[in-house]
XYZ file of C-alpha atoms in Angstrom:
594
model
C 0.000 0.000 0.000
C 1.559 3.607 -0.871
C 1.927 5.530 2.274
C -0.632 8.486 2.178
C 0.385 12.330 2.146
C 0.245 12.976 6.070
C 2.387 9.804 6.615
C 4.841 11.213 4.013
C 4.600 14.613 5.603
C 5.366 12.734 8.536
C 8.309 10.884 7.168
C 9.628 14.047 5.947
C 9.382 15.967 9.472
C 11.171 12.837 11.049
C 14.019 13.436 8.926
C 14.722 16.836 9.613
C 14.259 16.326 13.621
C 17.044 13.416 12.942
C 18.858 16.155 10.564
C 18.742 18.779 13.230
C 19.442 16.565 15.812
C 22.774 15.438 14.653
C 23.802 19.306 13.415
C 22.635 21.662 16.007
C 25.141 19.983 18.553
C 28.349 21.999 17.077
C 26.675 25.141 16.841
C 25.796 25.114 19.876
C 29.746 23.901 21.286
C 32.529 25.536 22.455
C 33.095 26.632 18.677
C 29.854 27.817 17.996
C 30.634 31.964 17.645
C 32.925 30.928 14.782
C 30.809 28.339 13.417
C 27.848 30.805 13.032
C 30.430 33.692 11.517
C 31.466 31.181 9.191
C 27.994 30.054 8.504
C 26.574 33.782 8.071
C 29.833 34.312 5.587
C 28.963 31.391 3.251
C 25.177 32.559 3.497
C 25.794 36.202 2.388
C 28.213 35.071 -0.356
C 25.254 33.037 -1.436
C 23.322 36.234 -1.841
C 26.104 37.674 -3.437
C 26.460 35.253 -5.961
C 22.711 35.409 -7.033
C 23.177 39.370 -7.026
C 25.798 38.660 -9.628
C 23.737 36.240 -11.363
C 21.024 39.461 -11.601
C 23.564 41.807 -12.590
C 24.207 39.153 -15.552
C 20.654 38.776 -16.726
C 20.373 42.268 -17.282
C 23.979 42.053 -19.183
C 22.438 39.649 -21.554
C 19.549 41.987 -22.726
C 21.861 45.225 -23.289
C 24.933 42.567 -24.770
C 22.208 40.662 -27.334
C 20.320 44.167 -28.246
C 23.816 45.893 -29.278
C 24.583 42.413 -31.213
C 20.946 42.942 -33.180
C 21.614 46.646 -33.492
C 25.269 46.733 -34.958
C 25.698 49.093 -32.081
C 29.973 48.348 -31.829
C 30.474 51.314 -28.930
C 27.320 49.561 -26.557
C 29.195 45.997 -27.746
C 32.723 47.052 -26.571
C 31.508 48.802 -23.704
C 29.153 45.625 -22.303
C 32.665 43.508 -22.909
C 34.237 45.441 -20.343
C 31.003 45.053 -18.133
C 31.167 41.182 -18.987
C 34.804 41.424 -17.285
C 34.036 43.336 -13.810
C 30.364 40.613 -13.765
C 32.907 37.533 -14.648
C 35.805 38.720 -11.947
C 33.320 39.149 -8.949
C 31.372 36.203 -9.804
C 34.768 34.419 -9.617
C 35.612 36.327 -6.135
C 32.674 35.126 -4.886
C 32.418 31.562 -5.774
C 36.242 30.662 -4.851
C 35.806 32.728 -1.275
C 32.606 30.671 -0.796
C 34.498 27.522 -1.490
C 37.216 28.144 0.596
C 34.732 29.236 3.558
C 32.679 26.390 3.049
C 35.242 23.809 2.800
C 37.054 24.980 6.038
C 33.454 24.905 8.164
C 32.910 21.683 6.503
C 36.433 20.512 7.994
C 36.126 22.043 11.514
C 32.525 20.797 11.705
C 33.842 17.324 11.269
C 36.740 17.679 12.761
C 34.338 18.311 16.137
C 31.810 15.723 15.137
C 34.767 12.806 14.872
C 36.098 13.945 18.195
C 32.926 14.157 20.073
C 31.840 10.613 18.744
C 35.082 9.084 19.264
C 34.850 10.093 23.332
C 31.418 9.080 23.310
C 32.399 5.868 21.873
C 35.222 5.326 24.302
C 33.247 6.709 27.448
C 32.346 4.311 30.240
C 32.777 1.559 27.693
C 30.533 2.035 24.858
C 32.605 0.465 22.089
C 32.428 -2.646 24.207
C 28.980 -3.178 24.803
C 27.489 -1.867 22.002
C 29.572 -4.539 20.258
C 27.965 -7.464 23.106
C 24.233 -6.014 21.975
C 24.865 -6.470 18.042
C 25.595 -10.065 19.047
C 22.871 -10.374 20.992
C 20.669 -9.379 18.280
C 19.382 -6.263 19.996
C 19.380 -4.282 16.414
C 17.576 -0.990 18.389
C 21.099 -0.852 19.929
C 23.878 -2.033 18.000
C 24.447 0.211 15.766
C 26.548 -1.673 12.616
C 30.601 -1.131 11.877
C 30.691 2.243 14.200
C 34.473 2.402 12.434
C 32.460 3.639 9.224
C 30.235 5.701 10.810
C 32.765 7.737 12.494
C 35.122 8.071 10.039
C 33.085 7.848 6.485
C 29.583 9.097 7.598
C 30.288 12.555 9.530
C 32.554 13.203 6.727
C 29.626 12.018 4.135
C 27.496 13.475 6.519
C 28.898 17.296 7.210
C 29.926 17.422 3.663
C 26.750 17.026 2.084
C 24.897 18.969 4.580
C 26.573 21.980 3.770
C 26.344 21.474 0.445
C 22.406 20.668 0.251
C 21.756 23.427 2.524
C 23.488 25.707 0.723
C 22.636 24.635 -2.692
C 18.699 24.710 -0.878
C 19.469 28.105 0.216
C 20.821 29.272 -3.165
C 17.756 28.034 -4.844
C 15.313 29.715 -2.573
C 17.055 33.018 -3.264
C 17.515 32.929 -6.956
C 13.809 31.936 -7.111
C 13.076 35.390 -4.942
C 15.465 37.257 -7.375
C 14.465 35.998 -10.718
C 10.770 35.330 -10.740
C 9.338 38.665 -10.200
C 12.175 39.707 -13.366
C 10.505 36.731 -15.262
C 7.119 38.141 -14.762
C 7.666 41.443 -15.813
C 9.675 39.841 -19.115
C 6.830 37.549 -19.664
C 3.996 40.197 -20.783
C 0.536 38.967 -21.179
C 0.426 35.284 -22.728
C -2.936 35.077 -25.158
C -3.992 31.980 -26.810
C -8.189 31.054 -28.619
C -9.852 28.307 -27.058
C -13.462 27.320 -28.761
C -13.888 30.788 -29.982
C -12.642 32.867 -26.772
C -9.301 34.713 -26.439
C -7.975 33.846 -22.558
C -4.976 35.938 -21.134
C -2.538 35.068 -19.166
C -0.351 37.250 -16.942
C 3.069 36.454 -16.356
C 2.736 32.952 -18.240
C 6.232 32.164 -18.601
C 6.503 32.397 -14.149
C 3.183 29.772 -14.585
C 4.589 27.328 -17.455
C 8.058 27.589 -15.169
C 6.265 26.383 -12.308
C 4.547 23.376 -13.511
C 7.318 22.609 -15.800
C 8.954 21.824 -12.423
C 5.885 19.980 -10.170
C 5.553 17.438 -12.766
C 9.541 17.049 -13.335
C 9.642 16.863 -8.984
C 6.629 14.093 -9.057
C 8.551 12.033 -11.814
C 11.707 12.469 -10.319
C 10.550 11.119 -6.900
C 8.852 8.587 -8.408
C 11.513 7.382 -10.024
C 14.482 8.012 -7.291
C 12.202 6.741 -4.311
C 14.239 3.062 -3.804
C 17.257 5.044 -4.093
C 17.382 6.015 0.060
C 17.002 2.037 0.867
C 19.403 1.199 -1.553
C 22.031 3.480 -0.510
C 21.385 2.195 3.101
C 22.259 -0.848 2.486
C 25.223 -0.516 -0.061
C 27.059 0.973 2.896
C 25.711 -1.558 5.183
C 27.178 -4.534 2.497
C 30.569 -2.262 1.606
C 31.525 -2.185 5.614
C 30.535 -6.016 6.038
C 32.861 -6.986 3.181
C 35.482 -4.864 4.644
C 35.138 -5.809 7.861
C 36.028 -9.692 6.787
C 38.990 -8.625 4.989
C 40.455 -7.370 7.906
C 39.245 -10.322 10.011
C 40.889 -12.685 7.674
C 44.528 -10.401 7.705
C 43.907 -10.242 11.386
C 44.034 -13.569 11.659
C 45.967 -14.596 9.085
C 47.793 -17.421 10.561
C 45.053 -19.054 12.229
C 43.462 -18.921 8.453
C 46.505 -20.535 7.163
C 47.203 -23.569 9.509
C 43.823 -24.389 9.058
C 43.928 -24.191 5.812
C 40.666 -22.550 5.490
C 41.692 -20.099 2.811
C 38.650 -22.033 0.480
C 36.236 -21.145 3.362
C 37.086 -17.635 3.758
C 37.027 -17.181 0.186
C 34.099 -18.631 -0.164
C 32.573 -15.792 3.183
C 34.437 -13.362 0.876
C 32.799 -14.034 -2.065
C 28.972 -14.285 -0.343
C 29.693 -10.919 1.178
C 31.283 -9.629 -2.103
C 28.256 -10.986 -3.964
C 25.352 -8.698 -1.731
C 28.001 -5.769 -2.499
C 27.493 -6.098 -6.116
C 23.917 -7.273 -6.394
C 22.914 -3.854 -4.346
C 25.416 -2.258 -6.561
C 23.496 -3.494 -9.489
C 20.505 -2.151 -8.022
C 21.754 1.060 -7.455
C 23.171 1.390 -11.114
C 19.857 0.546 -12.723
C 17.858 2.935 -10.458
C 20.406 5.751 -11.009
C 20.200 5.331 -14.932
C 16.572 5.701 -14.996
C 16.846 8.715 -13.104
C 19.710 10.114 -14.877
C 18.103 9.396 -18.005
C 14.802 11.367 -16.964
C 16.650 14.024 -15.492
C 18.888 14.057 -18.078
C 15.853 14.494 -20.297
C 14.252 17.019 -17.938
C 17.123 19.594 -17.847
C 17.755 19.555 -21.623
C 14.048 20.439 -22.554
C 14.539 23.170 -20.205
C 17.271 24.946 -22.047
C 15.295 25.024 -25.612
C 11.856 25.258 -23.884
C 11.415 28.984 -23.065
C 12.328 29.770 -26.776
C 9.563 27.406 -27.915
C 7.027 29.264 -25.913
C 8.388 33.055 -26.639
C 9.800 32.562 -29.883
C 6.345 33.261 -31.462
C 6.030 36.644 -29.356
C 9.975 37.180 -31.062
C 8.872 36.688 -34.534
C 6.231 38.793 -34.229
C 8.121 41.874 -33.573
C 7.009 42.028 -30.091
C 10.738 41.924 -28.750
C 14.730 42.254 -29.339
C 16.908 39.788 -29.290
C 18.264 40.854 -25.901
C 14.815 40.668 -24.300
C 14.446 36.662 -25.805
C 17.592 36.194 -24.314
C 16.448 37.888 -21.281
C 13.832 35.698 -20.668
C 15.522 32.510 -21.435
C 18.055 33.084 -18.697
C 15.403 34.506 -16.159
C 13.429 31.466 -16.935
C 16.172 29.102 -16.917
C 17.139 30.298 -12.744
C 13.667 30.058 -11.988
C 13.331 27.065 -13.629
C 16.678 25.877 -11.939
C 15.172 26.440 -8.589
C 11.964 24.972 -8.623
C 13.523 21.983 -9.904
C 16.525 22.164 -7.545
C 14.778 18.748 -5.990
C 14.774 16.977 -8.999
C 18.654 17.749 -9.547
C 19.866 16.595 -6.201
C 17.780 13.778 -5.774
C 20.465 11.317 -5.761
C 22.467 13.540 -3.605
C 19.121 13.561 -1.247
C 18.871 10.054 -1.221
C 22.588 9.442 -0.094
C 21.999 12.132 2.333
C 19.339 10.759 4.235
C 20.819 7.314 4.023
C 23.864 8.590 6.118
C 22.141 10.190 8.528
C 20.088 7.421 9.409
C 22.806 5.527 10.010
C 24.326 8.310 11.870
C 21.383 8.844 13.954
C 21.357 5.172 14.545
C 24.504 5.069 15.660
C 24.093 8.634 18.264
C 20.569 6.411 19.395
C 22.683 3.623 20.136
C 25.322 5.918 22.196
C 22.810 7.982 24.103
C 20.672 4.270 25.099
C 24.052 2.919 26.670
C 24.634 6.027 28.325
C 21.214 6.574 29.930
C 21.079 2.780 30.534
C 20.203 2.731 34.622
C 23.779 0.885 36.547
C 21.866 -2.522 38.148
C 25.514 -3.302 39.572
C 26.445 -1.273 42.299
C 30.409 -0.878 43.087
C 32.604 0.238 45.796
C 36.043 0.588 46.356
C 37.161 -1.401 49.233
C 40.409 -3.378 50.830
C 39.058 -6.492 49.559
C 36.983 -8.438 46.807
C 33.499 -9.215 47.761
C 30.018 -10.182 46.053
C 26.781 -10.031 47.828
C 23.499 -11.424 45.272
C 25.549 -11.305 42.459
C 23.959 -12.239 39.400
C 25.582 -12.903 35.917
C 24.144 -13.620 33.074
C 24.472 -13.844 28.844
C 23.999 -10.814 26.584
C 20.730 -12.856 25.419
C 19.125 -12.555 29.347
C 20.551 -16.443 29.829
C 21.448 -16.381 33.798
C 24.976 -17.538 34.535
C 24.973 -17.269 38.044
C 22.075 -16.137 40.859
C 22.488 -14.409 44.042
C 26.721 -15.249 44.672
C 28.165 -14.355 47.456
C 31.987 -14.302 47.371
C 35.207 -12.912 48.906
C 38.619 -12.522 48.733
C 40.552 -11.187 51.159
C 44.206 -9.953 51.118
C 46.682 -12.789 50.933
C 44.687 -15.056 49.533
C 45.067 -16.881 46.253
C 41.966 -18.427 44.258
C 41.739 -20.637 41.630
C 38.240 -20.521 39.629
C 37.545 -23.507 37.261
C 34.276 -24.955 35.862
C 33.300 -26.113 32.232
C 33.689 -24.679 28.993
C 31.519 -21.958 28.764
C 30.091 -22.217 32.077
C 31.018 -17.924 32.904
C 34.283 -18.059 34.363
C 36.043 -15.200 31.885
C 31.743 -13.402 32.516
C 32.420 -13.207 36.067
C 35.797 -11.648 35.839
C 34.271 -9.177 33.823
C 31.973 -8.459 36.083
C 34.223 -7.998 38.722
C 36.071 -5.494 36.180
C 32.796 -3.431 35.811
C 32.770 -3.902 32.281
C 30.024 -6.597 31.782
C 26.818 -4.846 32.016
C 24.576 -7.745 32.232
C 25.152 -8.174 36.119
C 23.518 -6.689 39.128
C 23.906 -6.960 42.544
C 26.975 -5.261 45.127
C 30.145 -5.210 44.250
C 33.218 -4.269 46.315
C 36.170 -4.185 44.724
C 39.878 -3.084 45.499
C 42.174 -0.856 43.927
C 45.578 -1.191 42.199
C 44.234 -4.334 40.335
C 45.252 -5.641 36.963
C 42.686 -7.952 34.880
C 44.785 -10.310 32.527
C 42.434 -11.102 29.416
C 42.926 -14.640 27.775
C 44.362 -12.668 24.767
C 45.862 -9.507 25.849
C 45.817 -6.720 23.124
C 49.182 -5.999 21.665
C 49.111 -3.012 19.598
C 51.411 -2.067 16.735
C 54.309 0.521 17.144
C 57.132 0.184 19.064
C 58.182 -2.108 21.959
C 58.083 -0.478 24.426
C 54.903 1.497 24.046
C 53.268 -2.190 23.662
C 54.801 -3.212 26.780
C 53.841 0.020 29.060
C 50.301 -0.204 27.535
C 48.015 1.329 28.459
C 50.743 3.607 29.936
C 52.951 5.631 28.800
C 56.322 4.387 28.164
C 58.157 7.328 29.536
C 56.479 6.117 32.705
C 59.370 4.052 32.697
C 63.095 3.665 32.507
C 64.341 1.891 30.093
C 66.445 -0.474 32.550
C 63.068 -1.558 34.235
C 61.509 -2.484 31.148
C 64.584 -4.746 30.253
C 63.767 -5.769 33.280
C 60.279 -6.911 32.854
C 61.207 -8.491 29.531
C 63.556 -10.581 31.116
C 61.625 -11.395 33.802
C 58.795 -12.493 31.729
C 61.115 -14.930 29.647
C 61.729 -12.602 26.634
C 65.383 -12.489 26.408
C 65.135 -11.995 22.870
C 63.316 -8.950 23.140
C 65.217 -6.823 25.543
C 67.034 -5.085 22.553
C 64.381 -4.419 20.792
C 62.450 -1.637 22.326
C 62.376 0.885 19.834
C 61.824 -1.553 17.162
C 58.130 -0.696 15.472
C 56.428 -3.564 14.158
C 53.292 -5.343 14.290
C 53.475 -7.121 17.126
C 50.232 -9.066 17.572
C 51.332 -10.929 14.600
C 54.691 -11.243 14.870
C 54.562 -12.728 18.455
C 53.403 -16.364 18.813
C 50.218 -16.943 21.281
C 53.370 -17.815 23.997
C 55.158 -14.465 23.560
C 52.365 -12.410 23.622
C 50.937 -14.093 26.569
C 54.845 -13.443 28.214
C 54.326 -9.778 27.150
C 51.264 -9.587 29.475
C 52.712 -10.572 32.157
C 56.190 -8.383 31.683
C 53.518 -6.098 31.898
C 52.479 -6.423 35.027
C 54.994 -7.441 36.341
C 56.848 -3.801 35.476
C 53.682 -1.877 36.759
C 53.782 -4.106 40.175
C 49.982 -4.016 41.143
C 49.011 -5.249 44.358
C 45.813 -7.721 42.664
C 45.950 -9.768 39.825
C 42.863 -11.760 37.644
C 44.076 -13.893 35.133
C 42.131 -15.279 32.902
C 43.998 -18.582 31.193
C 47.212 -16.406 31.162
C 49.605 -19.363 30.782
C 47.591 -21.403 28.036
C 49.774 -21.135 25.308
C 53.438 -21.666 27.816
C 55.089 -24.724 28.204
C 55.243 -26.243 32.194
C 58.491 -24.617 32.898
C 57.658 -21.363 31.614
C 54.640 -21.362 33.432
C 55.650 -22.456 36.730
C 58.286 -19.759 37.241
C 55.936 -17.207 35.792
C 53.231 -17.994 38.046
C 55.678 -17.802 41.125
C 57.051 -14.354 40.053
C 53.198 -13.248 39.776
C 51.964 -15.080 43.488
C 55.318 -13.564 45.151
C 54.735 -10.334 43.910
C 51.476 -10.105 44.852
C 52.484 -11.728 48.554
C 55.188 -8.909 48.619
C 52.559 -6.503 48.222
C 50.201 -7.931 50.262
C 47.542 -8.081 47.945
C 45.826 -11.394 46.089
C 45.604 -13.487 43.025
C 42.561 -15.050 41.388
C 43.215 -16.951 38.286
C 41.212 -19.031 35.957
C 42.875 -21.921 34.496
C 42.658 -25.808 33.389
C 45.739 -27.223 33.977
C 46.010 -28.965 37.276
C 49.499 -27.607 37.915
C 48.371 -24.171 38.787
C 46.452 -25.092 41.690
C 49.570 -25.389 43.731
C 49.878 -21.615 43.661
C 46.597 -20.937 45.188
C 44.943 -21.820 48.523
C 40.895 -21.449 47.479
C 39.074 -23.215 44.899
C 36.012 -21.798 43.128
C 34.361 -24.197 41.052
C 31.321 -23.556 38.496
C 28.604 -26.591 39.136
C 25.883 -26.941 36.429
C 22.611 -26.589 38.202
C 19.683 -28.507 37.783
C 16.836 -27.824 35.588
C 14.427 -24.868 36.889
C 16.949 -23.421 39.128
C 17.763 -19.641 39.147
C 20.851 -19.761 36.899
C 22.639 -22.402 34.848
C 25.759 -22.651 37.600
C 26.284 -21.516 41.590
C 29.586 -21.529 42.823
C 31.604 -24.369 45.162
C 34.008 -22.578 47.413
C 36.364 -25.213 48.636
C 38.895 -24.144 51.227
C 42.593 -25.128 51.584
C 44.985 -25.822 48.730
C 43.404 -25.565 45.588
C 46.619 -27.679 44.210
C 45.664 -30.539 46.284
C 42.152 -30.556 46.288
């Protein structure tokens, strides 16, 4: 069923409130005195460029009636005229690029910034990313890379430029169409034996020239906004896979699965083009209607007052007059129907960026169900843990760790050991309950992030490196069992692929083991180390911790850890109908012998 006018209306009024939402934010900032100057500039160069565009509609009528009259002195003189027109024209138009291009930058240049510390505040990047897998569309907004860094660009650059080119339009419509009325005379045509007149006919046929050019156009360029939606959409999913496949390249390769990720390539490259397709065959039917539309316009005017020419009833210069005058207003009416591909792309990125500022604003005005304090120990009281899907972990846990002691948490695969460390990190908002946690701790993921650039900076992360002297972070590296590495610090490479699983893991640990914090959580540190490596790594770690009389609670498999801890947490599956899928076991003594 087509949607009726008021739900159109409606549509269009929900675009603009998304529009304004996402714009009125910088002019409003810290920088909005010069954004307004800079806006008010590019406005009144507007006007001054239709003034110009005045002052050359009148040129044409003197330039064509000294051409008709053989008048040389008038023809030489409106050449000079032509000159001071064509140099202030050219003033205008390169200031109002310049202007516009350097709001256009600054505006983005505040809209990248402000969503970037959005998207890092309080954790947003992380569980926006834990909604899109739960399937909560509403608010996981998709690939926020591209919507940071393609669609405020897309976004602030085609703002400017529609509201301006809008702006323009209105204006040269104001300027030109009470010049084209006055040009147009009285219009008389016979119909069944009575002579009708028509004032100003050329500012009517100019009109709905335009409406029914506007109504094809939109009719035609409708599935455009949809399609443009989802080309991005595909275009950031195929990217996103190339980069998962390079990221883990060698994982790709020892598997051999370079058939199967050729084959994910090739599905995701396939949507890309099909869309693409799409879009191609849309856009040639409008281009070839518009196409169409604005040649007709050019000869059209002389169809309808060439008989008034003929006739004697003008000069040249006046035709010529009203060819141009009819030709702006013309322009402007139709100004839709020439940027509706621009239009569609338009409101295509901002709904995506508006999906993506919904999806920000929801996290941050999401209400905190777990409630932390700082405190000289780790405690629970009803903690409750569950899956980004709602699926309850664990119900109403009560737990404690006290300084000096050492815990060991195991359970089955799955079962919410690595959820309930990130719990106790705060990061894992699908908990609730009281938490009191204690400072100076360090959480040790299962695969610790290694970015690129140089040693050392990877090693100090996420502090700087001139934290520390060079002769401790030797020190750390050697500690950690990375000989190898302790010349190497202002070598930039990528690390996270040039380190094996065992290295990186070693890294982690040289990590904390140069900051020194007084609690550790390790999640599975040691997986990838051989028994050796492990064991003295794990007694550097507990006597550090001892030293600073602080704790340790570690998840792992492999029996041998147990001997460094004195508490054992274990994850028991509970029966059907209970509360939550597991409850913790807290068994005393040595976890190692247990």
């Amino acid at each position: 069923m087509s949607p009726t006018v008021n739900e159109r209306a409606q549509t269009f009024l929900q675009v603009l409130r998304r529009v304004f939402k996402l714009a009125a934010p910088y002019f409003r900032s810290d920088e909005k005195w010069k954004a307004r100057l800079m806006f008010a500039t590019i406005v009144a160069l507007n006007l001054g460029y239709v003034y110009v565009a005045v002052l050359g509609n009148q040129w044409y009528g003197r330039f064509y009636d000294a051409l008709q009259n053989k008048d040389a002195a008038s023809f030489w003189r409106e050449v000079g005229v032509f000159g001071w027109i064509a140099f202030f024209n050219i003033a205008v138009q390169v200031l109002k690029f310049y202007v516009t291009q350097l709001l256009q930058l600054r505006w983005r240049t505040w809209m990248t910034r402000e969503y970037m510390s959005r998207w890092m505040a309080d954790r947003t990047f992380y569980h926006l990313e834990l909604a899109r897998y739960a399937g909560k569309e509403g608010q996981a907004p998709d690939n926020p890379d591209q919507r940071i860094q393609e669609d405020v660009q897309m976004f602030t650059s085609a703002t400017m430029s529609l509201s301006m080119g809008l702006l323009n339009a209105v204006v040269t419509l104001m300027s030109f169409i009470g010049l084209l009325w006055g040009l147009s005379g009285n219009f008389s045509f016979t119909f069944s034996g009575t002579t009708y007149r028509v004032v100003g006919a050329m500012v009517w046929i100019a009109l709905a020239y335009s409406i029914i050019g506007t109504a094809i156009t939109h009719f035609i360029g409708r599935p455009l906004i949809g399609i443009n939606f989802r080309h991005q959409r595909y275009e950031a999913d195929f990217r996103h896979h190339l980069m998962r496949v390079r990221e883990y390249s060698e994982a790709v390769a020892l598997d051999h699965g370079e058939k199967v990720e050729r084959a994910q390539l090739d599905t995701r490259f396939g949507n890309v083009l099909r869309n693409y397709l799409l879009l191609i065959k849309q856009q040639k039917n409008l281009v070839t209607f518009t196409s169409f539309f604005g040649q007709a316009a050019v000869i059209f005017p002389f169809l309808v007052a060439g008989q008034q020419y003929f006739g004697g009833a003008f000069q040249l210069g006046h035709l010529m007059q009203i060819g141009s005058a009819f030709g702006k207003v013309q322009e402007s009416l139709s100004w839709f129907v020439d940027n509706y591909d621009s239009l569609a792309v338009w409101r295509a990125t901002a709904d995506r960026l508006s999906s993506f500022d919904e999806g920000m604003t929801a996290h941050a005005a999401r209400p905190e169900t777990l409630e932390r304090a700082p405190a000289a120990a780790l405690s629970t009281q009803d903690l409750s843990v569950a899956l980004p899907n709602g699926t309850p972990l664990l119900s109403g846990a009560a737990l404690s760790v006290q300084p000096g002691d050492s815990v060991l948490v195991q359970g089955p695969s799955g079962s919410g050991k690595s959820t309930l460390f990130r719990a106790f990190a705060g990061i894992w908002p699908f908990s609730k309950g009281r938490l009191e946690v204690p400072e100076d701790v360090a959480f040790m993921p299962q695969r610790p992030y290694v970015p690129d650039g140089k040693l050392r900076d990877a090693l100090t992360y996420p502090n700087p490196s001139t934290d520390f002297s060079d002769d401790q972070l030797r020190q750390a590296l050697a500690d950690a069992l990375l000989p190898d590495l302790v010349a190497r610090l202002d070598d930039s490479d990528a690390w996270g692929q040039k380190l094996s699983g065992g290295e990186q893991q070693r890294l982690a640990i040289a990590r904390v083991l140069l900051k020194k914090p007084r609690w550790i959580f390790a999640d599975e540190i040691s997986s990838a180390l051989d028994a050796p490596a492990e064991r003295t790594l794990y007694q550097r770690l507990a006597g550090m911790v001892r030293e600073k009389g602080g704790a340790m609670v570690s998840i792992a498999h492999r029996a041998a850890v147990g001997e460094f801890h004195t508490q054992r947490w274990t994850l028991v599956p509970e029966a059907e109908g209970a509360p939550a899928r597991y409850r913790v076991e807290v068994v005393p003594g040595t976890a190692g012998s247990a």
